[in-house]
PDB file of C-alpha atoms in Angstrom:
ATOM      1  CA  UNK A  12      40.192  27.255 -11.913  1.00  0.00           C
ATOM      2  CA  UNK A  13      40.294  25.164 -14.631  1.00  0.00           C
ATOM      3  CA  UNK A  14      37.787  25.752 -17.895  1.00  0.00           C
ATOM      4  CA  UNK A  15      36.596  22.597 -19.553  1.00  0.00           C
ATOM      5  CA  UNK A  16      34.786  22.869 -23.344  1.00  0.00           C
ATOM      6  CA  UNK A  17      32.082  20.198 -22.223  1.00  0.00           C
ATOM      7  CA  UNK A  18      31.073  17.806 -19.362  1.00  0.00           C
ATOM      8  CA  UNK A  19      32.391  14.932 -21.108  1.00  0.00           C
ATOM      9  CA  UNK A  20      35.948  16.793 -20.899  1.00  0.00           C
ATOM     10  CA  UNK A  21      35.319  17.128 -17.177  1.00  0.00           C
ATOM     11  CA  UNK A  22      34.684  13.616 -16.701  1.00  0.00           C
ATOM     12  CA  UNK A  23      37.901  12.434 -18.810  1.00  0.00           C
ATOM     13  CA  UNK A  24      40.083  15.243 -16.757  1.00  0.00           C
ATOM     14  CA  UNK A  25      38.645  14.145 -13.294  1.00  0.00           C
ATOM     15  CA  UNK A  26      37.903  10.262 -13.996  1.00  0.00           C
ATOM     16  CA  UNK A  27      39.671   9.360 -10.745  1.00  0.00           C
ATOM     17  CA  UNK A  28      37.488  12.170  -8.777  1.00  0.00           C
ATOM     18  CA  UNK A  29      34.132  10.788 -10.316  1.00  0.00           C
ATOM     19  CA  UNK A  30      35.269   7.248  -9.188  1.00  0.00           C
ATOM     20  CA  UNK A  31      35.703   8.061  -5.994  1.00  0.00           C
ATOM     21  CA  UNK A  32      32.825  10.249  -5.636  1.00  0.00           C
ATOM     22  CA  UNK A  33      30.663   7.316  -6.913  1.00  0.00           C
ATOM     23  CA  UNK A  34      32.257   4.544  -4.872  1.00  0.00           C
ATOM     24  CA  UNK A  35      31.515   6.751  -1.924  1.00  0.00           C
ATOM     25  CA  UNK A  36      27.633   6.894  -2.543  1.00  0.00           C
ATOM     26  CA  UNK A  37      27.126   3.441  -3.446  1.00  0.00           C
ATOM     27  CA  UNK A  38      28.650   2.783  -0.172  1.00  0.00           C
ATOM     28  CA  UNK A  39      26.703   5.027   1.685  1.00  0.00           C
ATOM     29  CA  UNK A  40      23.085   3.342  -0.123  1.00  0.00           C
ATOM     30  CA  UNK A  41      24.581  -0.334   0.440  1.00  0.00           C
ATOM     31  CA  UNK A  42      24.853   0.770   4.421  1.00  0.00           C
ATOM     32  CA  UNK A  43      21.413   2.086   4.257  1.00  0.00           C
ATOM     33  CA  UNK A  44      19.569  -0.531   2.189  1.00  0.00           C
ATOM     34  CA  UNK A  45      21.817  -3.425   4.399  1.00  0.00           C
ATOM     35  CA  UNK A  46      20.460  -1.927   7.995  1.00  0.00           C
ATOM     36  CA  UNK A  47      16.992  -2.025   6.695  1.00  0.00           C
ATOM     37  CA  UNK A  48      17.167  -5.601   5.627  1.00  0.00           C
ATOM     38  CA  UNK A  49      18.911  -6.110   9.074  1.00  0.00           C
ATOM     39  CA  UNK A  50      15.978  -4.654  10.724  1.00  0.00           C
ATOM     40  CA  UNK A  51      13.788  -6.293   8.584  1.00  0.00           C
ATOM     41  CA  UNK A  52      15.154  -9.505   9.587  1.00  0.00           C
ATOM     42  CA  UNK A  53      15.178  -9.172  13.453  1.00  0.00           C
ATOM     43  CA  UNK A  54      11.353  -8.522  12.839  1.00  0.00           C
ATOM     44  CA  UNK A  55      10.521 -11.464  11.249  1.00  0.00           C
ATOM     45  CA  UNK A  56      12.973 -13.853  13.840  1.00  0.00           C
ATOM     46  CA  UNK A  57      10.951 -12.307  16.438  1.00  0.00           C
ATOM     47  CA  UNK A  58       7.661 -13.255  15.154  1.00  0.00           C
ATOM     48  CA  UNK A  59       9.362 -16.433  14.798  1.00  0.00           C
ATOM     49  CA  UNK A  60      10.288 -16.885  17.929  1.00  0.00           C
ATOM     50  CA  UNK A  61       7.410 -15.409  20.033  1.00  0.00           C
ATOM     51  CA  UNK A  62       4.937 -17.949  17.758  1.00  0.00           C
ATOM     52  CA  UNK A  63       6.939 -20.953  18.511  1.00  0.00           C
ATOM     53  CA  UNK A  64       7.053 -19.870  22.494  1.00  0.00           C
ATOM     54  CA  UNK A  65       3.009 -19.611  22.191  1.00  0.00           C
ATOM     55  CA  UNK A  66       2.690 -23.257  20.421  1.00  0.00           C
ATOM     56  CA  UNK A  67       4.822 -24.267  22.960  1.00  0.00           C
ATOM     57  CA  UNK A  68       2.971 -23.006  25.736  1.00  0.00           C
ATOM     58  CA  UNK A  69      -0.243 -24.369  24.358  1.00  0.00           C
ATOM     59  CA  UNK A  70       1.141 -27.618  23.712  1.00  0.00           C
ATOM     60  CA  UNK A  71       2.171 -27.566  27.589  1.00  0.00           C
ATOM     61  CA  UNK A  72      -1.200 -26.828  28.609  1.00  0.00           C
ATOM     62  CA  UNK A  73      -3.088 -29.225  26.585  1.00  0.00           C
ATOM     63  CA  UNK A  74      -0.697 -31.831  27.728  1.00  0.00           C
ATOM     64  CA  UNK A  75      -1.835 -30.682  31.437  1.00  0.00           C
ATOM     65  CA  UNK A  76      -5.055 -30.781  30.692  1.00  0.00           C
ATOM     66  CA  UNK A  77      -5.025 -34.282  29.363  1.00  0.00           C
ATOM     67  CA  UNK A  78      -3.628 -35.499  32.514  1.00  0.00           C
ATOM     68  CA  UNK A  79      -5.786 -33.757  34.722  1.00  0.00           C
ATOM     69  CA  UNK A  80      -8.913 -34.941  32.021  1.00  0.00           C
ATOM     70  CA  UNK A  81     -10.049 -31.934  30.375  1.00  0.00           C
ATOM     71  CA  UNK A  82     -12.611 -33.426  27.971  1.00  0.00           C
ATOM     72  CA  UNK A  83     -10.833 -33.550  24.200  1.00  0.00           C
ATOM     73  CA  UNK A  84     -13.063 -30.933  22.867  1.00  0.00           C
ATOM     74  CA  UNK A  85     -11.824 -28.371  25.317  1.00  0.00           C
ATOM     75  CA  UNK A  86      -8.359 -29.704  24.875  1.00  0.00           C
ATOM     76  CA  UNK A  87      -8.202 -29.351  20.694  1.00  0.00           C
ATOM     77  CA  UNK A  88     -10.042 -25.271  21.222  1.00  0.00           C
ATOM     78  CA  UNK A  89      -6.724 -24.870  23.204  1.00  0.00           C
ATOM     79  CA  UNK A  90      -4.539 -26.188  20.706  1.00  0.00           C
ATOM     80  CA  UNK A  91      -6.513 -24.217  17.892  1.00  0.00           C
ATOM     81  CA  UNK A  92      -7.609 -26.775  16.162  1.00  0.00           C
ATOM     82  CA  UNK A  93     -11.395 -25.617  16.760  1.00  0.00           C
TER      83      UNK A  93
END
């Protein structure tokens, strides 16, 4: 084994070592913080997508009940609007 006077002789002697050592556990964090955001993401396209399908739906039934002459009032408390 090798004796070194100081850290900072370490480091010089085994710059390549450090590198690699470092590369490897950014890459490891970037992996990690990248499949949270992922996660994050699908989340929030969900909620997207499941509050569009409910304004859609709600749109459909108003429009139903205007043809079959459900009174405004009852129509706009299914759109939300009341």
């Amino acid at each position: 084994a090798a004796e070194y006077k100081d850290s900072v002789e370490f480091i010089k002697n085994n710059r390549v070592l450090i590198k690699g050592i470092i590369k490897g556990i950014s890459s490891m964090i970037i992996k990690v913080l990248l499949t949270i955001a992922l996660k994050e993401i699908s989340v929030l396209v969900a909620q997207s997508v499941e509050k569009e399908q409910i304004e859609k739906a709600k749109s459909r039934v108003a429009q139903l009940a205007s043809l079959t002459g459900v009174p405004q009032n009852k129509i706009r408390k299914i759109m939300g609007f009341e």
